[in-house]
Amino acid sequence: MPHDPDPPPAKKFKPGSVFFRLEKNKPGMLLPRKGNNNVTTPIDVQRKRLPIYQAKPQLVYQLRQLNNAIVIGETGSGKTTQIPQYLYECGTGRQGIIAITQPRRVAAISLAGRVAEERRTQLGKLVGYTVRFEDVTSSETKLKFMTDGMLLREAIGDPLLLRYTVVVLDEAHERTVHTDVLFGVVKTAQRRRREINKVPLKVIVMSATMDVDLFSEYFNKSPVLYLEGRQHPIQIYYTKQPQPDYLQGALVSVFQIHQEAPPSHDILVFMTGQEEIEALARTCRDIAKHLPDGCGPMVVIPLYASLPPAQQLRVFHPAPKGHRKVILATNIAETSVTISGIKYVIDTGMVKAKRFNPDSGLEVLAVQRVSKAQAWQRAGRAGREDSGFCYPSLCFTKCVGSEHVLFIPEAVRAAVEQLELLGAVEKKEEQVLLTSLGKKMANFPLEPRYAKTILLSPDYSCCEEILSIVSLLSVDSVLYNPPARRDEVHAARRKFTSSEGDHMTLLSIYRAFKKVSGNKEWCRENFVNSRNMSLVKEVQAQLREICLKLNMKLESCGADTGKVRRCLAHGMFINTAELQPDGTYLALDTHQTVAIHPSSVLFQSKPAYVIFNELLHTSRCYMRDLCLVDPDWLLDTASEYFVRKLHLTKS
DNA sequence: GAGCACTGC
């Protein structure tokens, strides 16, 4: 699957168009654009042809002076690859490292590769990258591309970020909890370093959209530098009223365009999920069969993550001559997959996403409105090679204004509460402080409860097993479940199924996998995803390294799997569910009624107490990945908590 | 007897 190494596209801001939002009195400047790029030209010529090159002297002059700057640049302006190099070339920040953060791993890796190529150096020397479970840097590295989560992790150990002289926060419009927290971290580090006379920290925020007032405000009203890129203009057609039925709206738009536009103009429709996409695909194909003369045929292609790769590739094949290609996609087409030739984007304005529900304290998977940044991102998928059109079902103003949400207070409070329960933090005079256990936990690039469970495992002489289980749960599923071969899958899996639950079943599959040394044929016969399984081995090796560094005892409990379950119960006690007289389960922490997910090996049985990995709120609230536990273990390890919870249950 | 948007540490 080709990935888009470029930052997300921005829009061509035409004066007078709906996208134009450059106020006259706003601080900032418009930097010139010029040039054309061609992959066959030498790399330094390519660099000089980038639009940003024309602005280099001004840009360098500004960036050298400023402690904070906001850079707005469109896709193809070259800001992400060039600005770090310009800073390096002019000697800014030579005392330390220039960090460039990205929201996605692939972006960090491919950008580092590109910049290393431009500097004619081997990746990992002057230019490197750091993402989870992969660190391609050395003592020579001065330009470091990394995921924002990775920088955040480093900030735990070094809040002043002293290794760095410049931090470039790229893709700032793609707001996540990570980027939001990073904003606070770099601002504090900058101020603290000034106060104690350390080397100053330069912070550059880069964004593809013009909604940067908040960024500028947050960083002491820092100047905004505008770069022009090569994006083609996109015309936005608003509906007069927001469509109440977004699917109906999308359907009408598809056929309206189909009747009016030349057949070579492809359409991309953004929708929320598999079921919805397949249903609309059927409807479109039906209607297309009964169109009046003069209306050409259409090819409807679904695109979502769980489609097999071969079917995903269909979106790249050109439609037969005279046919219009209509792609119905999830947000996979926003950033992960770039399709050329899209002239029209129809945006339902909706997305399926995890949302924090403050009432239950849980994350719920639900259909919701897209953020403004997301709507812009979607519109930008039209007009990548030529001018394009976008038909949003919702006015942009109706989108969720992500710019107002710097932190989600409830989510932060819930997270702190969890950390408190795990003993990772304690509150002292209104302050939340990391305990020594919390500091140990921070060594692991894992969710806190997994880190805690690993740290507990030597007490149960089962560190090896816990490392295996945590690794298995940290990668994409190692189980391959083709629906068409359900009976075969069931038969093959039966020999590994453990009555103790899903964790133990996964462990026995992993043990069998190691026994045959990862034999591919064995994987195929047993419906095991060999790539993900190999990844489990790598992850486990890295986690083992961290354990050794912490002087932990790496023992195996062999066949005594009760020890493993005790350890899991101790580490994951917050996720306990209790069987009720009516046959349902009650999640003890949140007092929610929950059920065993049908994919669990415990689906047919009704154990009195289980711990679970996650809750999935769909038609019901399901527990996934369960482990059978003994209530006495729970009372032993967190008695105060359980006495309180069980008391609440009974009353 | 159900179903899985996408990232990230």
XYZ file of C-alpha atoms (C1' of nucleotides) in Angstrom:
660
model
C 0.000 0.000 0.000
C 1.670 3.240 -1.022
C 1.907 5.670 1.805
C 1.872 9.391 1.434
C 5.171 10.727 2.722
C 3.986 14.274 2.310
C 2.347 16.204 5.055
C -1.397 16.469 4.546
C -2.439 18.786 1.782
C -3.466 22.321 2.466
C -5.641 24.419 0.295
C -4.874 26.954 -2.291
C -6.164 30.115 -0.736
C -7.708 32.140 -3.495
C -8.688 35.669 -2.545
C -12.432 35.841 -2.323
C -12.895 32.096 -2.127
C -14.482 30.493 0.895
C -11.115 29.190 2.033
C -9.476 32.577 2.115
C -8.879 33.614 5.666
C -5.845 35.846 5.663
C -6.842 39.002 7.480
C -5.138 42.141 6.347
C -4.083 43.314 9.771
C -2.761 39.982 10.902
C 0.960 39.719 11.563
C 2.718 37.590 9.011
C 3.988 37.644 5.491
C 3.277 35.957 2.227
C 6.375 34.279 0.890
C 6.747 33.741 -2.859
C 6.383 30.477 -4.689
C 7.999 29.294 -7.828
C 9.275 26.215 -9.570
C 8.246 22.760 -10.525
C 9.416 19.414 -9.295
C 10.463 16.369 -11.233
C 11.602 13.040 -9.862
C 14.195 12.476 -12.581
C 16.166 15.638 -11.796
C 19.176 15.519 -9.456
C 18.338 15.833 -5.817
C 19.956 19.227 -5.172
C 18.248 20.664 -8.237
C 14.958 19.304 -6.903
C 15.614 20.990 -3.579
C 16.187 24.329 -5.286
C 12.974 23.980 -7.254
C 10.851 23.622 -4.144
C 8.637 26.658 -3.532
C 10.263 27.186 -0.145
C 13.709 27.690 -1.704
C 12.749 31.136 -2.996
C 11.924 32.147 0.528
C 15.014 30.628 2.130
C 16.945 33.818 2.955
C 13.945 35.540 4.538
C 12.891 32.387 6.287
C 16.322 31.684 7.748
C 16.686 35.299 8.839
C 13.362 35.124 10.673
C 13.807 31.696 12.189
C 17.286 32.482 13.538
C 15.962 35.460 15.471
C 12.731 34.047 16.766
C 12.299 31.814 19.779
C 8.868 30.824 18.571
C 7.416 30.798 15.114
C 4.362 29.390 13.419
C 4.856 28.245 9.835
C 1.891 27.638 7.586
C 2.740 25.770 4.446
C 0.870 23.758 1.904
C 1.724 20.266 0.779
C 4.685 20.298 -1.503
C 6.046 23.542 -0.129
C 8.889 21.456 1.278
C 8.647 22.915 4.756
C 9.071 19.633 6.617
C 12.144 18.437 4.738
C 13.815 21.814 4.175
C 13.360 23.903 7.305
C 15.330 21.485 9.523
C 18.130 21.447 6.950
C 18.145 25.229 6.609
C 18.483 25.551 10.367
C 21.299 23.029 10.397
C 23.085 24.694 7.463
C 23.043 28.103 9.091
C 24.372 26.652 12.312
C 21.277 27.261 14.407
C 20.994 24.774 17.180
C 24.281 23.074 16.402
C 24.956 22.605 20.114
C 22.159 20.096 20.254
C 19.688 18.148 18.195
C 16.936 19.481 15.970
C 13.820 17.385 16.601
C 10.959 17.245 14.115
C 7.824 15.558 15.416
C 5.219 13.761 13.312
C 1.885 12.262 14.311
C 2.523 9.060 12.330
C 5.335 6.512 12.289
C 5.452 6.111 8.510
C 5.815 9.866 8.094
C 8.703 10.074 10.566
C 10.498 7.162 8.898
C 10.013 8.231 5.283
C 10.843 11.894 5.947
C 14.086 10.902 7.659
C 14.918 8.724 4.666
C 14.249 11.554 2.268
C 16.334 14.094 4.184
C 19.221 11.622 4.601
C 19.157 11.142 0.847
C 19.196 14.888 0.284
C 22.229 15.217 2.540
C 23.868 12.199 0.879
C 24.339 10.497 4.188
C 23.448 7.139 5.604
C 20.241 7.076 7.604
C 21.057 6.959 11.300
C 24.120 9.205 11.083
C 23.482 12.941 10.656
C 19.800 12.268 9.970
C 17.863 9.675 11.933
C 14.484 8.749 13.332
C 12.989 7.366 16.518
C 9.620 5.638 16.730
C 8.333 3.040 19.149
C 10.395 -0.138 19.057
C 12.744 1.420 16.504
C 15.594 3.860 17.064
C 17.718 4.686 14.022
C 19.910 7.404 15.496
C 23.492 7.644 16.709
C 25.704 10.110 18.582
C 26.193 11.886 15.234
C 22.478 12.511 14.722
C 21.582 16.193 14.530
C 18.325 16.037 12.582
C 15.955 13.672 14.315
C 12.505 12.828 13.016
C 10.279 11.273 15.630
C 6.668 10.604 16.512
C 5.215 13.151 18.901
C 4.450 10.352 21.333
C 8.142 9.502 21.379
C 9.193 13.050 22.301
C 6.537 13.054 24.973
C 8.004 9.861 26.366
C 11.489 11.392 26.421
C 10.084 14.402 28.237
C 9.149 12.160 31.163
C 12.823 11.522 31.826
C 14.046 14.961 30.729
C 11.348 17.619 31.119
C 13.717 20.360 29.940
C 14.457 18.459 26.706
C 18.107 19.393 27.131
C 19.314 17.251 24.235
C 17.410 19.480 21.864
C 18.022 23.042 20.763
C 15.124 23.183 18.317
C 11.802 21.372 18.420
C 9.689 21.502 15.270
C 6.119 20.420 15.953
C 4.867 19.460 12.519
C 1.282 18.765 11.462
C 0.046 20.808 14.384
C -3.427 20.923 12.842
C -3.797 17.203 13.498
C -4.638 17.727 17.123
C -4.276 14.747 19.406
C -3.790 14.415 23.134
C -0.096 13.863 22.362
C 0.359 17.113 20.456
C -1.693 19.074 22.965
C 0.367 17.851 25.877
C 3.580 18.435 23.897
C 2.621 22.076 23.436
C 2.574 22.432 27.194
C 5.814 20.474 27.612
C 7.861 22.528 25.138
C 6.491 25.817 26.417
C 7.408 24.933 29.980
C 10.840 23.616 28.944
C 11.496 26.817 27.039
C 10.588 29.019 29.988
C 12.478 26.922 32.533
C 15.629 26.869 30.416
C 15.527 30.621 30.138
C 15.092 30.947 33.896
C 18.081 28.788 34.767
C 20.303 30.096 31.955
C 20.491 26.935 29.920
C 20.859 26.835 26.127
C 17.620 28.311 24.730
C 15.018 26.090 23.113
C 13.548 27.206 19.820
C 10.018 26.018 19.107
C 8.596 26.022 15.588
C 4.989 25.008 15.042
C 4.079 23.966 11.509
C 0.533 23.585 10.255
C -1.219 23.078 6.951
C -4.286 25.083 7.844
C -4.767 28.731 8.581
C -6.506 28.201 11.918
C -3.425 29.111 13.868
C -4.564 32.002 16.058
C -4.639 29.693 19.036
C -1.114 28.368 18.391
C 0.210 31.889 17.997
C -1.586 33.036 21.132
C -0.284 30.067 23.104
C 3.318 30.770 22.131
C 3.454 34.399 23.231
C 1.829 35.804 20.093
C 4.599 34.434 17.942
C 4.728 35.595 14.306
C 3.083 33.524 11.607
C 5.029 32.827 8.416
C 3.022 31.850 5.370
C 4.488 29.648 2.659
C 2.786 29.000 -0.624
C 2.843 25.554 -2.120
C 1.704 23.968 -5.312
C -1.735 22.746 -4.389
C -4.385 23.359 -7.003
C -7.488 25.330 -6.143
C -10.480 23.515 -4.742
C -13.974 24.834 -5.203
C -16.302 24.165 -2.293
C -20.008 23.671 -2.963
C -22.044 24.043 0.166
C -25.534 22.725 0.462
C -27.945 25.439 1.574
C -29.072 23.331 4.513
C -26.929 20.728 6.223
C -28.206 17.346 5.045
C -30.079 15.612 7.863
C -29.489 12.242 6.208
C -25.839 12.313 5.243
C -26.020 9.018 3.324
C -28.915 10.246 1.212
C -27.007 13.481 0.638
C -23.929 11.611 -0.523
C -25.993 9.436 -2.857
C -27.685 12.446 -4.459
C -24.333 14.211 -4.894
C -22.747 11.150 -6.546
C -25.421 10.952 -9.216
C -25.646 14.695 -9.691
C -21.928 14.789 -10.471
C -22.207 11.614 -12.512
C -24.783 13.206 -14.802
C -22.900 16.451 -15.263
C -19.154 15.803 -15.177
C -16.956 14.141 -17.813
C -16.526 10.409 -17.083
C -12.785 10.708 -16.490
C -13.424 12.727 -13.324
C -13.241 10.322 -10.403
C -15.260 10.744 -7.208
C -14.118 9.993 -3.659
C -16.803 9.719 -0.981
C -15.849 9.809 2.713
C -18.009 7.575 4.906
C -17.806 5.978 8.348
C -17.431 2.212 8.097
C -17.576 -1.102 6.310
C -21.286 -1.795 6.627
C -22.325 1.652 5.453
C -19.897 1.545 2.534
C -21.025 -1.849 1.285
C -24.682 -0.823 1.492
C -24.150 2.383 -0.456
C -22.012 0.514 -3.000
C -24.939 -1.833 -3.687
C -27.371 1.071 -4.011
C -25.073 2.953 -6.387
C -24.587 -0.098 -8.605
C -28.349 -0.685 -8.718
C -29.159 2.884 -9.647
C -26.334 3.023 -12.208
C -27.979 0.133 -14.059
C -31.153 2.109 -14.669
C -29.844 5.497 -15.705
C -31.155 7.416 -18.730
C -29.240 7.412 -22.014
C -26.261 9.704 -22.161
C -25.270 8.733 -18.664
C -22.138 6.602 -18.739
C -21.459 3.487 -16.659
C -19.766 3.679 -13.280
C -17.356 1.494 -11.317
C -17.998 1.556 -7.570
C -15.027 0.592 -5.398
C -15.168 0.223 -1.602
C -12.087 1.034 0.457
C -11.624 0.332 4.157
C -8.880 -1.036 6.361
C -10.155 -4.572 6.846
C -10.425 -5.258 3.111
C -7.782 -7.721 1.935
C -4.781 -5.891 0.380
C -5.544 -7.175 -3.125
C -8.983 -5.588 -3.005
C -7.601 -2.363 -1.590
C -5.324 -2.129 -4.619
C -8.366 -1.864 -6.887
C -8.658 1.839 -6.079
C -5.433 2.444 -8.004
C -6.544 0.749 -11.227
C -7.984 3.201 -13.741
C -11.625 2.575 -14.636
C -12.358 1.146 -18.098
C -12.680 3.820 -20.767
C -15.900 5.777 -20.465
C -16.533 4.521 -16.919
C -16.522 6.786 -13.914
C -14.642 5.598 -10.862
C -16.504 6.154 -7.589
C -14.546 5.268 -4.464
C -16.417 4.848 -1.193
C -13.841 5.076 1.578
C -13.381 5.448 5.313
C -10.869 7.894 6.718
C -8.191 5.484 5.491
C -8.207 7.719 2.382
C -7.516 10.836 4.464
C -3.867 10.126 5.131
C -2.958 6.454 4.781
C -3.816 5.901 1.131
C -3.341 8.523 -1.575
C -5.324 8.018 -4.748
C -4.443 10.020 -7.823
C -6.987 11.399 -10.270
C -9.637 12.403 -7.748
C -11.501 15.404 -9.073
C -14.473 15.370 -6.707
C -14.670 14.786 -2.989
C -18.018 14.186 -1.332
C -17.758 14.413 2.423
C -20.529 13.018 4.590
C -18.937 15.000 7.394
C -19.091 11.973 9.661
C -16.488 9.585 11.033
C -16.447 6.527 13.267
C -14.097 7.278 16.113
C -13.346 6.480 19.691
C -14.778 9.031 21.998
C -14.362 9.449 25.687
C -17.632 9.133 27.525
C -17.339 11.031 30.817
C -20.448 9.335 32.261
C -19.058 5.838 32.045
C -15.396 6.776 32.010
C -15.001 4.634 28.933
C -13.965 5.099 25.376
C -16.834 4.382 23.044
C -16.607 3.677 19.330
C -19.276 5.833 17.734
C -20.262 7.730 14.598
C -19.671 11.449 15.093
C -18.994 14.681 13.250
C -15.546 15.283 11.832
C -13.344 18.077 13.126
C -12.723 21.155 11.030
C -9.150 20.105 10.372
C -10.431 16.740 9.189
C -12.950 18.351 6.841
C -10.163 20.423 5.316
C -7.995 17.362 5.035
C -10.752 15.518 3.208
C -11.412 18.402 0.838
C -7.692 18.463 0.092
C -7.859 14.946 -1.329
C -9.404 16.496 -4.435
C -7.176 18.587 -6.610
C -3.843 16.972 -5.889
C -2.802 17.046 -9.557
C -5.348 19.477 -10.898
C -8.072 21.757 -9.613
C -10.819 19.945 -7.723
C -14.257 20.185 -6.163
C -15.601 19.337 -2.747
C -19.198 18.731 -1.638
C -19.369 18.719 2.141
C -22.681 17.499 3.574
C -22.151 19.718 6.564
C -21.072 23.331 6.523
C -17.551 23.598 7.826
C -18.856 25.748 10.634
C -20.988 22.830 11.814
C -17.928 20.680 12.327
C -16.574 20.148 15.772
C -14.277 23.055 16.470
C -11.244 21.168 17.675
C -9.394 24.424 18.227
C -11.333 25.019 21.422
C -10.389 21.740 23.007
C -6.865 21.977 24.312
C -7.367 19.286 26.922
C -10.247 17.007 27.676
C -10.512 17.556 31.423
C -12.603 14.446 32.116
C -10.249 12.212 30.158
C -7.234 13.626 31.978
C -8.924 13.235 35.338
C -9.843 9.629 34.544
C -6.279 8.910 33.421
C -4.808 10.407 36.587
C -7.249 8.385 38.689
C -6.141 5.193 36.955
C -2.489 6.060 37.515
C -3.254 6.715 41.165
C -4.922 3.325 41.500
C -1.885 1.703 39.906
C 0.382 3.549 42.336
C 2.173 5.388 39.549
C 1.329 8.867 40.812
C 0.346 10.431 44.100
C -1.290 13.727 44.885
C 0.591 16.086 47.148
C -0.751 19.561 47.822
C -2.716 19.818 44.601
C 0.220 18.459 42.635
C 0.326 15.124 40.850
C 3.740 13.521 41.326
C 5.272 10.439 39.761
C 6.109 7.775 42.374
C 9.210 5.597 42.152
C 6.978 2.843 40.771
C 5.642 5.325 38.214
C 9.188 6.190 37.179
C 9.949 2.507 36.651
C 6.734 2.089 34.682
C 7.721 4.973 32.412
C 10.628 2.895 31.105
C 8.209 0.744 29.165
C 6.615 2.039 25.954
C 3.335 0.509 27.040
C 0.018 1.351 28.593
C 0.501 1.899 32.328
C -1.379 -1.251 33.363
C 0.818 -3.414 31.118
C 3.963 -1.793 32.491
C 2.714 -2.388 36.017
C 1.905 -6.029 35.268
C 5.412 -6.602 33.913
C 6.949 -5.016 37.001
C 4.855 -7.293 39.222
C 5.694 -10.458 37.315
C 8.948 -11.378 39.137
C 6.870 -11.700 42.339
C 4.981 -14.493 40.607
C 8.053 -16.023 38.901
C 6.493 -15.569 35.481
C 8.226 -12.596 33.877
C 8.839 -14.499 30.616
C 5.166 -15.398 30.241
C 3.947 -11.904 31.064
C 6.383 -10.406 28.565
C 5.015 -12.778 25.922
C 1.412 -11.906 26.715
C 1.998 -8.153 26.802
C 3.875 -8.384 23.498
C 1.036 -10.394 21.963
C -1.413 -7.724 23.045
C 0.784 -4.866 21.812
C 0.835 -5.724 18.123
C -1.966 -6.166 15.606
C -3.844 -9.420 16.045
C -1.774 -12.534 15.487
C -4.953 -14.477 14.759
C -6.112 -14.633 11.179
C -9.877 -15.119 10.830
C -11.101 -15.344 7.229
C -14.899 -15.513 7.592
C -15.249 -17.881 4.639
C -13.174 -20.548 6.395
C -14.744 -20.277 9.811
C -15.053 -23.983 10.486
C -11.448 -24.653 9.534
C -10.280 -21.801 11.755
C -12.310 -23.159 14.619
C -10.905 -26.664 14.229
C -7.317 -25.451 13.973
C -7.623 -23.190 16.990
C -9.223 -25.770 19.246
C -5.917 -27.427 20.122
C -4.643 -24.162 21.622
C -7.840 -23.089 23.344
C -7.470 -22.719 27.081
C -10.366 -22.815 29.507
C -8.440 -20.167 31.447
C -9.171 -17.552 28.822
C -7.845 -15.631 25.851
C -4.500 -14.591 27.335
C -3.600 -18.212 27.990
C -4.823 -19.268 24.556
C -2.614 -16.645 22.921
C 0.288 -17.763 25.076
C -0.082 -21.381 24.013
C -0.218 -20.355 20.348
C 2.937 -18.300 20.849
C 4.705 -21.182 22.567
C 3.763 -23.485 19.685
C 4.984 -20.873 17.196
C 8.375 -20.723 18.910
C 8.562 -24.510 19.043
C 8.379 -24.731 15.248
C 10.733 -21.708 14.949
C 8.106 -19.586 13.246
C 7.591 -22.029 10.383
C 5.459 -20.266 7.741
C 3.642 -23.424 6.710
C 2.661 -24.022 10.326
C 1.333 -20.458 10.524
C -0.789 -20.971 7.430
C -2.234 -24.247 8.668
C -3.066 -22.731 12.039
C -4.422 -19.390 10.781
C -1.687 -17.440 12.511
C -0.468 -14.160 11.010
C 3.230 -14.904 10.763
C 4.311 -11.301 10.217
C 2.619 -10.077 13.362
C 3.861 -13.121 15.260
C 7.455 -12.331 14.273
C 6.875 -8.792 15.431
C 5.769 -10.175 18.807
C 9.174 -11.823 19.133
C 10.956 -8.546 18.400
C 8.806 -6.586 20.809
C 9.344 -9.187 23.510
C 13.105 -8.984 23.014
C 13.001 -5.221 23.504
C 10.827 -5.419 26.578
C 13.207 -8.023 27.964
C 16.091 -5.575 27.469
C 14.254 -2.994 29.556
C 13.624 -5.598 32.295
C 17.328 -6.466 32.378
C 18.213 -2.806 32.659
C 15.920 -2.616 35.670
C 17.631 -5.693 37.191
C 14.477 -7.760 37.076
C 14.520 -11.509 37.427
C 13.491 -13.145 34.166
C 11.919 -16.404 35.241
C 9.477 -18.744 33.556
C 6.708 -20.488 35.483
C 6.527 -23.296 32.926
C 3.254 -25.174 33.140
C 2.093 -23.398 36.282
C -0.099 -20.895 34.446
C -2.019 -20.065 37.621
C 0.895 -17.789 38.474
C 0.426 -15.891 35.241
C -3.256 -15.379 35.937
C -2.527 -14.208 39.486
C -0.102 -11.702 38.094
C -2.598 -10.494 35.474
C -5.249 -10.168 38.171
C -2.881 -8.089 40.268
C -1.878 -5.766 37.434
C -5.244 -5.414 35.753
C -7.601 -5.470 38.738
C -9.259 -2.267 37.559
C -10.721 -4.279 34.666
C -12.605 -6.865 36.711
C -16.097 -8.088 35.883
C -18.352 -10.141 38.137
C -21.051 -12.555 37.022
C -24.508 -11.465 38.203
C -27.414 -13.732 39.165
C -29.215 -12.823 35.933
C -26.257 -14.072 33.855
C -24.910 -10.658 32.835
C -21.591 -9.248 33.973
C -20.884 -6.122 35.934
C -17.677 -4.185 35.375
C -16.720 -3.404 38.966
C -14.890 -0.156 38.341
C -17.575 1.635 36.354
C -20.612 -0.448 37.384
C -21.516 -0.962 33.771
C -23.361 -4.015 32.549
C -21.062 -5.793 30.151
C -21.003 -9.034 28.150
C -18.385 -11.457 26.900
C -17.524 -10.767 23.279
C -18.368 -13.705 21.012
C -14.767 -13.775 19.784
C -13.559 -14.804 23.250
C -12.745 -18.417 24.062
C -14.803 -17.923 27.232
C -17.913 -16.974 25.284
C -19.658 -20.288 25.985
C -18.715 -20.429 29.653
C -19.833 -18.273 32.549
C -16.906 -17.797 34.928
C -17.728 -15.961 38.162
C -14.862 -13.469 37.866
C -12.848 -12.346 34.869
C -10.443 -9.577 34.034
C -10.601 -8.088 30.573
C -8.321 -6.036 28.346
C -10.778 -3.657 26.804
C -14.399 -2.726 26.487
C -15.922 -2.276 23.082
C -19.186 -0.405 22.976
C -21.155 -1.414 19.882
C -24.556 -3.060 19.975
C -23.781 -3.906 23.600
C -20.834 -3.245 25.841
C -18.476 -6.132 25.220
C -15.373 -7.249 27.097
C -12.562 -8.420 24.872
C -9.568 -10.609 25.755
C -10.590 -12.216 29.007
C -8.786 -14.108 31.712
C -10.417 -16.284 34.351
C -9.462 -15.156 37.876
C -10.109 -16.118 41.472
C -11.815 -13.397 43.565
C -9.496 -14.161 46.494
C -6.512 -13.054 44.414
C -8.217 -9.759 43.758
C -8.952 -9.217 47.422
C -5.375 -10.132 48.331
C -3.819 -7.598 46.013
C -6.194 -4.660 46.138
C -8.416 -5.383 49.098
C -9.341 -1.831 49.954
C -10.377 -1.152 46.383
C -12.459 -4.313 46.106
C -14.129 -4.049 49.462
C -15.257 -0.609 48.361
C -16.359 -1.760 44.906
C -18.116 -4.924 46.054
C -19.854 -2.995 48.785
C -21.136 -0.550 46.206
C -22.353 -3.408 44.056
C -24.375 -4.939 46.827
C -25.969 -1.713 48.006
C -23.906 -15.630 18.987
C -20.996 -10.605 17.034
C -18.474 -7.575 13.771
C -13.621 -4.337 13.260
C -12.414 3.994 11.703
C -7.393 5.233 12.254
C -3.199 6.352 14.823
C 0.445 6.230 18.711
C 3.725 4.874 23.136
